[in-house]
């Protein structure tokens, strides 16, 4: 390689420094453009995330309300089934009873007890000498 004299060397260094400064400026511009793109992507992702979160919250509330409604209806149906079962068992029991047993049940029911209290108890007391 050929030796350069001092002024040429200085000029060569200055050109290289100028080229480096130009390249550095372009790199900084590219980095700035990339950063802006990343900021826009981040903003879009956050907006989409919030929107999806709102949708999920709304769907969860709707599903919870449906579940509570279903549970309530199931409990109502269970109660109705239980009442129907009790009534059916009562009907079967009454159907199996003899007429004498039916009369006894009627007498022991609340109206039957009232009737007995007013009709038969005074007669029983009188029969003992009261």
GROMACS .gro file of N, CA and C in nm:
model
  390
    1UNK      N    1   0.082  -0.118   0.000
    1UNK     CA    2   0.000   0.000   0.000
    1UNK      C    3   0.085   0.123   0.000
    2UNK      N    4   0.036   0.213  -0.064
    2UNK     CA    5   0.117   0.333  -0.079
    2UNK      C    6   0.099   0.424   0.040
    3UNK      N    7   0.202   0.484   0.079
    3UNK     CA    8   0.203   0.572   0.196
    3UNK      C    9   0.138   0.704   0.159
    4UNK      N   10   0.051   0.752   0.251
    4UNK     CA   11  -0.013   0.882   0.227
    4UNK      C   12   0.059   0.986   0.309
    5UNK      N   13   0.058   1.100   0.250
    5UNK     CA   14   0.117   1.207   0.328
    5UNK      C   15   0.012   1.260   0.428
    6UNK      N   16   0.049   1.339   0.518
    6UNK     CA   17  -0.033   1.383   0.630
    6UNK      C   18  -0.161   1.453   0.584
    7UNK      N   19  -0.157   1.546   0.489
    7UNK     CA   20  -0.282   1.610   0.449
    7UNK      C   21  -0.380   1.510   0.386
    8UNK      N   22  -0.330   1.414   0.313
    8UNK     CA   23  -0.420   1.314   0.254
    8UNK      C   24  -0.481   1.224   0.363
    9UNK      N   25  -0.400   1.192   0.459
    9UNK     CA   26  -0.449   1.108   0.569
    9UNK      C   27  -0.560   1.182   0.647
   10UNK      N   28  -0.537   1.308   0.671
   10UNK     CA   29  -0.636   1.388   0.744
   10UNK      C   30  -0.764   1.395   0.661
   11UNK      N   31  -0.750   1.420   0.532
   11UNK     CA   32  -0.867   1.428   0.443
   11UNK      C   33  -0.941   1.294   0.441
   12UNK      N   34  -0.868   1.184   0.435
   12UNK     CA   35  -0.926   1.050   0.434
   12UNK      C   36  -1.003   1.026   0.564
   13UNK      N   37  -0.946   1.065   0.677
   13UNK     CA   38  -1.013   1.050   0.806
   13UNK      C   39  -1.139   1.134   0.812
   14UNK      N   40  -1.132   1.254   0.762
   14UNK     CA   41  -1.249   1.342   0.764
   14UNK      C   42  -1.362   1.283   0.680
   15UNK      N   43  -1.328   1.225   0.563
   15UNK     CA   44  -1.431   1.164   0.478
   15UNK      C   45  -1.494   1.043   0.549
   16UNK      N   46  -1.411   0.965   0.612
   16UNK     CA   47  -1.462   0.848   0.683
   16UNK      C   48  -1.550   0.891   0.801
   17UNK      N   49  -1.510   0.996   0.871
   17UNK     CA   50  -1.590   1.046   0.983
   17UNK      C   51  -1.723   1.100   0.931
   18UNK      N   52  -1.720   1.173   0.821
   18UNK     CA   53  -1.843   1.226   0.761
   18UNK      C   54  -1.935   1.112   0.720
   19UNK      N   55  -1.878   1.008   0.655
   19UNK     CA   56  -1.958   0.891   0.616
   19UNK      C   57  -2.019   0.821   0.739
   20UNK      N   58  -1.939   0.809   0.844
   20UNK     CA   59  -1.990   0.747   0.966
   20UNK      C   60  -2.103   0.830   1.028
   21UNK      N   61  -2.086   0.962   1.030
   21UNK     CA   62  -2.189   1.048   1.084
   21UNK      C   63  -2.318   1.036   1.004
   22UNK      N   64  -2.307   1.030   0.871
   22UNK     CA   65  -2.424   1.016   0.783
   22UNK      C   66  -2.493   0.882   0.810
   23UNK      N   67  -2.413   0.777   0.813
   23UNK     CA   68  -2.469   0.644   0.840
   23UNK      C   69  -2.535   0.638   0.978
   24UNK      N   70  -2.473   0.699   1.077
   24UNK     CA   71  -2.526   0.701   1.212
   24UNK      C   72  -2.662   0.773   1.214
   25UNK      N   73  -2.672   0.883   1.144
   25UNK     CA   74  -2.799   0.957   1.135
   25UNK      C   75  -2.909   0.872   1.073
   26UNK      N   76  -2.874   0.797   0.968
   26UNK     CA   77  -2.972   0.709   0.902
   26UNK      C   78  -3.015   0.595   0.996
   27UNK      N   79  -2.919   0.541   1.072
   27UNK     CA   80  -2.950   0.434   1.166
   27UNK      C   81  -3.044   0.486   1.275
   28UNK      N   82  -3.018   0.607   1.323
   28UNK     CA   83  -3.104   0.668   1.426
   28UNK      C   84  -3.245   0.687   1.370
   29UNK      N   85  -3.258   0.732   1.243
   29UNK     CA   86  -3.390   0.750   1.182
   29UNK      C   87  -3.463   0.615   1.173
   30UNK      N   88  -3.393   0.510   1.132
   30UNK     CA   89  -3.452   0.376   1.121
   30UNK      C   90  -3.498   0.325   1.258
   31UNK      N   91  -3.415   0.348   1.358
   31UNK     CA   92  -3.452   0.306   1.494
   31UNK      C   93  -3.577   0.381   1.540
   32UNK      N   94  -3.586   0.508   1.510
   32UNK     CA   95  -3.702   0.589   1.546
   32UNK      C   96  -3.828   0.536   1.477
   33UNK      N   97  -3.817   0.501   1.349
   33UNK     CA   98  -3.930   0.447   1.273
   33UNK      C   99  -3.975   0.314   1.334
   34UNK      N  100  -3.879   0.230   1.368
   34UNK     CA  101  -3.910   0.100   1.429
   34UNK      C  102  -3.979   0.119   1.564
   35UNK      N  103  -3.930   0.215   1.643
   35UNK     CA  104  -3.990   0.243   1.774
   35UNK      C  105  -4.133   0.290   1.758
   36UNK      N  106  -4.159   0.378   1.660
   36UNK     CA  107  -4.296   0.424   1.637
   36UNK      C  108  -4.387   0.307   1.599
   37UNK      N  109  -4.336   0.218   1.515
   37UNK     CA  110  -4.413   0.100   1.475
   37UNK      C  111  -4.445   0.012   1.596
   38UNK      N  112  -4.346  -0.008   1.681
   38UNK     CA  113  -4.368  -0.088   1.802
   38UNK      C  114  -4.471  -0.023   1.894
   39UNK      N  115  -4.464   0.110   1.907
   39UNK     CA  116  -4.560   0.182   1.990
   39UNK      C  117  -4.702   0.166   1.936
   40UNK      N  118  -4.717   0.173   1.803
   40UNK     CA  119  -4.849   0.155   1.742
   40UNK      C  120  -4.900   0.012   1.764
   41UNK      N  121  -4.811  -0.086   1.750
   41UNK     CA  122  -4.850  -0.225   1.773
   41UNK      C  123  -4.892  -0.245   1.918
   42UNK      N  124  -4.815  -0.188   2.010
   42UNK     CA  125  -4.848  -0.201   2.153
   42UNK      C  126  -4.985  -0.139   2.182
   43UNK      N  127  -5.011  -0.022   2.125
   43UNK     CA  128  -5.140   0.045   2.146
   43UNK      C  129  -5.254  -0.041   2.091
   44UNK      N  130  -5.234  -0.097   1.973
   44UNK     CA  131  -5.337  -0.182   1.912
   44UNK      C  132  -5.362  -0.306   1.997
   45UNK      N  133  -5.254  -0.368   2.044
   45UNK     CA  134  -5.268  -0.489   2.127
   45UNK      C  135  -5.342  -0.457   2.257
   46UNK      N  136  -5.308  -0.346   2.319
   46UNK     CA  137  -5.376  -0.307   2.443
   46UNK      C  138  -5.525  -0.280   2.420
   47UNK      N  139  -5.557  -0.211   2.312
   47UNK     CA  140  -5.698  -0.183   2.281
   47UNK      C  141  -5.774  -0.312   2.254
   48UNK      N  142  -5.714  -0.401   2.178
   48UNK     CA  143  -5.778  -0.529   2.147
   48UNK      C  144  -5.793  -0.612   2.273
   49UNK      N  145  -5.692  -0.611   2.357
   49UNK     CA  146  -5.697  -0.687   2.482
   49UNK      C  147  -5.809  -0.636   2.572
   50UNK      N  148  -5.821  -0.505   2.584
   50UNK     CA  149  -5.927  -0.448   2.667
   50UNK      C  150  -6.065  -0.481   2.610
   51UNK      N  151  -6.076  -0.475   2.478
   51UNK     CA  152  -6.202  -0.509   2.413
   51UNK      C  153  -6.239  -0.655   2.439
   52UNK      N  154  -6.142  -0.745   2.426
   52UNK     CA  155  -6.168  -0.887   2.452
   52UNK      C  156  -6.202  -0.910   2.599
   53UNK      N  157  -6.135  -0.838   2.686
   53UNK     CA  158  -6.164  -0.851   2.829
   53UNK      C  159  -6.308  -0.809   2.857
   54UNK      N  160  -6.352  -0.698   2.799
   54UNK     CA  161  -6.489  -0.653   2.818
   54UNK      C  162  -6.589  -0.756   2.766
   55UNK      N  163  -6.560  -0.815   2.650
   55UNK     CA  164  -6.647  -0.918   2.593
   55UNK      C  165  -6.655  -1.038   2.685
   56UNK      N  166  -6.539  -1.081   2.737
   56UNK     CA  167  -6.537  -1.198   2.827
   56UNK      C  168  -6.614  -1.170   2.955
   57UNK      N  169  -6.598  -1.052   3.011
   57UNK     CA  170  -6.671  -1.017   3.133
   57UNK      C  171  -6.821  -1.021   3.106
   58UNK      N  172  -6.863  -0.964   2.994
   58UNK     CA  173  -7.004  -0.964   2.957
   58UNK      C  174  -7.056  -1.107   2.939
   59UNK      N  175  -6.979  -1.191   2.870
   59UNK     CA  176  -7.020  -1.330   2.849
   59UNK      C  177  -7.026  -1.406   2.981
   60UNK      N  178  -6.931  -1.382   3.069
   60UNK     CA  179  -6.931  -1.448   3.200
   60UNK      C  180  -7.054  -1.410   3.280
   61UNK      N  181  -7.090  -1.281   3.279
   61UNK     CA  182  -7.208  -1.236   3.351
   61UNK      C  183  -7.335  -1.300   3.294
   62UNK      N  184  -7.342  -1.308   3.162
   62UNK     CA  185  -7.458  -1.369   3.097
   62UNK      C  186  -7.467  -1.517   3.134
   63UNK      N  187  -7.353  -1.587   3.128
   63UNK     CA  188  -7.352  -1.729   3.160
   63UNK      C  189  -7.389  -1.752   3.306
   64UNK      N  190  -7.340  -1.668   3.395
   64UNK     CA  191  -7.372  -1.680   3.537
   64UNK      C  192  -7.521  -1.659   3.560
   65UNK      N  193  -7.578  -1.560   3.493
   65UNK     CA  194  -7.721  -1.534   3.507
   65UNK      C  195  -7.801  -1.654   3.456
   66UNK      N  196  -7.760  -1.711   3.343
   66UNK     CA  197  -7.829  -1.829   3.290
   66UNK      C  198  -7.818  -1.947   3.387
   67UNK      N  199  -7.700  -1.966   3.443
   67UNK     CA  200  -7.679  -2.075   3.538
   67UNK      C  201  -7.767  -2.058   3.661
   68UNK      N  202  -7.774  -1.937   3.714
   68UNK     CA  203  -7.858  -1.912   3.831
   68UNK      C  204  -8.006  -1.935   3.797
   69UNK      N  205  -8.048  -1.895   3.679
   69UNK     CA  206  -8.186  -1.916   3.637
   69UNK      C  207  -8.215  -2.066   3.624
   70UNK      N  208  -8.121  -2.139   3.565
   70UNK     CA  209  -8.138  -2.284   3.550
   70UNK      C  210  -8.146  -2.351   3.687
   71UNK      N  211  -8.057  -2.313   3.778
   71UNK     CA  212  -8.059  -2.371   3.913
   71UNK      C  213  -8.190  -2.342   3.984
   72UNK      N  214  -8.239  -2.220   3.970
   72UNK     CA  215  -8.365  -2.182   4.034
   72UNK      C  216  -8.480  -2.265   3.977
   73UNK      N  217  -8.483  -2.282   3.846
   73UNK     CA  218  -8.590  -2.361   3.784
   73UNK      C  219  -8.580  -2.507   3.825
   74UNK      N  220  -8.457  -2.558   3.837
   74UNK     CA  221  -8.440  -2.696   3.882
   74UNK      C  222  -8.495  -2.714   4.024
   75UNK      N  223  -8.466  -2.618   4.110
   75UNK     CA  224  -8.518  -2.625   4.247
   75UNK      C  225  -8.670  -2.619   4.249
   76UNK      N  226  -8.728  -2.534   4.165
   76UNK     CA  227  -8.874  -2.526   4.156
   76UNK      C  228  -8.933  -2.659   4.110
   77UNK      N  229  -8.872  -2.718   4.009
   77UNK     CA  230  -8.919  -2.846   3.956
   77UNK      C  231  -8.905  -2.955   4.063
   78UNK      N  232  -8.791  -2.955   4.135
   78UNK     CA  233  -8.773  -3.053   4.242
   78UNK      C  234  -8.883  -3.040   4.347
   79UNK      N  235  -8.915  -2.917   4.383
   79UNK     CA  236  -9.022  -2.893   4.482
   79UNK      C  237  -9.156  -2.943   4.431
   80UNK      N  238  -9.185  -2.916   4.304
   80UNK     CA  239  -9.311  -2.961   4.246
   80UNK      C  240  -9.316  -3.113   4.240
   81UNK      N  241  -9.205  -3.174   4.203
   81UNK     CA  242  -9.198  -3.321   4.198
   81UNK      C  243  -9.219  -3.379   4.337
   82UNK      N  244  -9.156  -3.318   4.436
   82UNK     CA  245  -9.170  -3.366   4.574
   82UNK      C  246  -9.315  -3.355   4.620
   83UNK      N  247  -9.381  -3.242   4.591
   83UNK     CA  248  -9.521  -3.226   4.629
   83UNK      C  249  -9.610  -3.326   4.556
   84UNK      N  250  -9.583  -3.348   4.431
   84UNK     CA  251  -9.659  -3.446   4.354
   84UNK      C  252  -9.640  -3.586   4.411
   85UNK      N  253  -9.516  -3.616   4.447
   85UNK     CA  254  -9.485  -3.748   4.505
   85UNK      C  255  -9.558  -3.767   4.638
   86UNK      N  256  -9.556  -3.664   4.722
   86UNK     CA  257  -9.626  -3.671   4.851
   86UNK      C  258  -9.776  -3.689   4.829
   87UNK      N  259  -9.834  -3.613   4.736
   87UNK     CA  260  -9.977  -3.624   4.708
   87UNK      C  261 -10.010  -3.763   4.655
   88UNK      N  262  -9.924  -3.817   4.569
   88UNK     CA  263  -9.948  -3.951   4.514
   88UNK      C  264  -9.939  -4.055   4.624
   89UNK      N  265  -9.841  -4.042   4.713
   89UNK     CA  266  -9.828  -4.136   4.824
   89UNK      C  267  -9.950  -4.128   4.916
   90UNK      N  268 -10.000  -4.007   4.939
   90UNK     CA  269 -10.119  -3.988   5.021
   90UNK      C  270 -10.239  -4.055   4.955
   91UNK      N  271 -10.252  -4.033   4.823
   91UNK     CA  272 -10.364  -4.093   4.751
   91UNK      C  273 -10.357  -4.245   4.758
   92UNK      N  274 -10.238  -4.301   4.744
   92UNK     CA  275 -10.220  -4.445   4.751
   92UNK      C  276 -10.253  -4.495   4.891
   93UNK      N  277 -10.207  -4.422   4.992
   93UNK     CA  278 -10.234  -4.461   5.131
   93UNK      C  279 -10.383  -4.456   5.159
   94UNK      N  280 -10.448  -4.351   5.117
   94UNK     CA  281 -10.593  -4.336   5.139
   94UNK      C  282 -10.667  -4.445   5.062
   95UNK      N  283 -10.623  -4.476   4.942
   95UNK     CA  284 -10.689  -4.578   4.862
   95UNK      C  285 -10.677  -4.715   4.929
   96UNK      N  286 -10.570  -4.742   4.999
   96UNK     CA  287 -10.548  -4.870   5.065
   96UNK      C  288 -10.625  -4.880   5.198
   97UNK      N  289 -10.668  -4.766   5.251
   97UNK     CA  290 -10.734  -4.765   5.382
   97UNK      C  291 -10.877  -4.818   5.370
   98UNK      N  292 -10.920  -4.882   5.476
   98UNK     CA  293 -11.060  -4.926   5.481
   98UNK      C  294 -11.147  -4.806   5.517
   99UNK      N  295 -11.274  -4.823   5.503
   99UNK     CA  296 -11.365  -4.711   5.534
   99UNK      C  297 -11.358  -4.676   5.682
  100UNK      N  298 -11.336  -4.775   5.770
  100UNK     CA  299 -11.326  -4.747   5.913
  100UNK      C  300 -11.201  -4.663   5.943
  101UNK      N  301 -11.092  -4.697   5.874
  101UNK     CA  302 -10.969  -4.619   5.894
  101UNK      C  303 -10.987  -4.477   5.844
  102UNK      N  304 -11.058  -4.462   5.735
  102UNK     CA  305 -11.084  -4.327   5.681
  102UNK      C  306 -11.165  -4.245   5.781
  103UNK      N  307 -11.264  -4.307   5.843
  103UNK     CA  308 -11.345  -4.236   5.943
  103UNK      C  309 -11.258  -4.196   6.061
  104UNK      N  310 -11.169  -4.287   6.105
  104UNK     CA  311 -11.080  -4.257   6.215
  104UNK      C  312 -10.987  -4.140   6.183
  105UNK      N  313 -10.931  -4.138   6.064
  105UNK     CA  314 -10.844  -4.028   6.021
  105UNK      C  315 -10.922  -3.898   6.018
  106UNK      N  316 -11.044  -3.902   5.968
  106UNK     CA  317 -11.126  -3.782   5.962
  106UNK      C  318 -11.155  -3.730   6.102
  107UNK      N  319 -11.180  -3.821   6.195
  107UNK     CA  320 -11.207  -3.778   6.331
  107UNK      C  321 -11.083  -3.721   6.399
  108UNK      N  322 -10.964  -3.776   6.364
  108UNK     CA  323 -10.841  -3.730   6.427
  108UNK      C  324 -10.784  -3.605   6.361
  109UNK      N  325 -10.836  -3.568   6.249
  109UNK     CA  326 -10.790  -3.444   6.187
  109UNK      C  327 -10.839  -3.326   6.269
  110UNK      N  328 -10.795  -3.208   6.241
  110UNK     CA  329 -10.829  -3.089   6.320
  110UNK      C  330 -10.981  -3.069   6.331
  111UNK      N  331 -11.056  -3.073   6.223
  111UNK     CA  332 -11.201  -3.057   6.239
  111UNK      C  333 -11.262  -3.172   6.318
  112UNK      N  334 -11.206  -3.291   6.298
  112UNK     CA  335 -11.256  -3.406   6.372
  112UNK      C  336 -11.231  -3.391   6.520
  113UNK      N  337 -11.116  -3.341   6.557
  113UNK     CA  338 -11.086  -3.320   6.698
  113UNK      C  339 -11.178  -3.214   6.760
  114UNK      N  340 -11.205  -3.109   6.685
  114UNK     CA  341 -11.297  -3.006   6.734
  114UNK      C  342 -11.437  -3.065   6.756
  115UNK      N  343 -11.479  -3.145   6.661
  115UNK     CA  344 -11.610  -3.210   6.674
  115UNK      C  345 -11.613  -3.298   6.798
  116UNK      N  346 -11.506  -3.375   6.816
  116UNK     CA  347 -11.501  -3.464   6.932
  116UNK      C  348 -11.500  -3.383   7.060
  117UNK      N  349 -11.429  -3.272   7.063
  117UNK     CA  350 -11.422  -3.189   7.184
  117UNK      C  351 -11.558  -3.134   7.221
  118UNK      N  352 -11.635  -3.091   7.125
  118UNK     CA  353 -11.765  -3.031   7.155
  118UNK      C  354 -11.878  -3.132   7.168
  119UNK      N  355 -11.869  -3.244   7.101
  119UNK     CA  356 -11.978  -3.341   7.101
  119UNK      C  357 -11.961  -3.452   7.204
  120UNK      N  358 -11.844  -3.514   7.202
  120UNK     CA  359 -11.830  -3.638   7.279
  120UNK      C  360 -11.772  -3.617   7.418
  121UNK      N  361 -11.687  -3.518   7.438
  121UNK     CA  362 -11.626  -3.499   7.569
  121UNK      C  363 -11.731  -3.462   7.674
  122UNK      N  364 -11.825  -3.371   7.646
  122UNK     CA  365 -11.929  -3.344   7.747
  122UNK      C  366 -12.012  -3.468   7.781
  123UNK      N  367 -12.037  -3.551   7.679
  123UNK     CA  368 -12.116  -3.673   7.703
  123UNK      C  369 -12.037  -3.768   7.791
  124UNK      N  370 -11.907  -3.778   7.770
  124UNK     CA  371 -11.823  -3.867   7.850
  124UNK      C  372 -11.818  -3.817   7.995
  125UNK      N  373 -11.807  -3.686   8.012
  125UNK     CA  374 -11.802  -3.627   8.146
  125UNK      C  375 -11.933  -3.654   8.218
  126UNK      N  376 -12.043  -3.635   8.148
  126UNK     CA  377 -12.174  -3.658   8.209
  126UNK      C  378 -12.194  -3.804   8.248
  127UNK      N  379 -12.139  -3.894   8.170
  127UNK     CA  380 -12.155  -4.036   8.200
  127UNK      C  381 -12.080  -4.077   8.327
  128UNK      N  382 -11.976  -4.001   8.363
  128UNK     CA  383 -11.901  -4.029   8.487
  128UNK      C  384 -11.962  -3.958   8.607
  129UNK      N  385 -12.067  -3.888   8.584
  129UNK     CA  386 -12.136  -3.825   8.697
  129UNK      C  387 -12.104  -3.680   8.714
  130UNK      N  388 -12.057  -3.613   8.610
  130UNK     CA  389 -12.017  -3.476   8.622
  130UNK      C  390 -12.119  -3.373   8.603
   0.00000   0.00000   0.00000
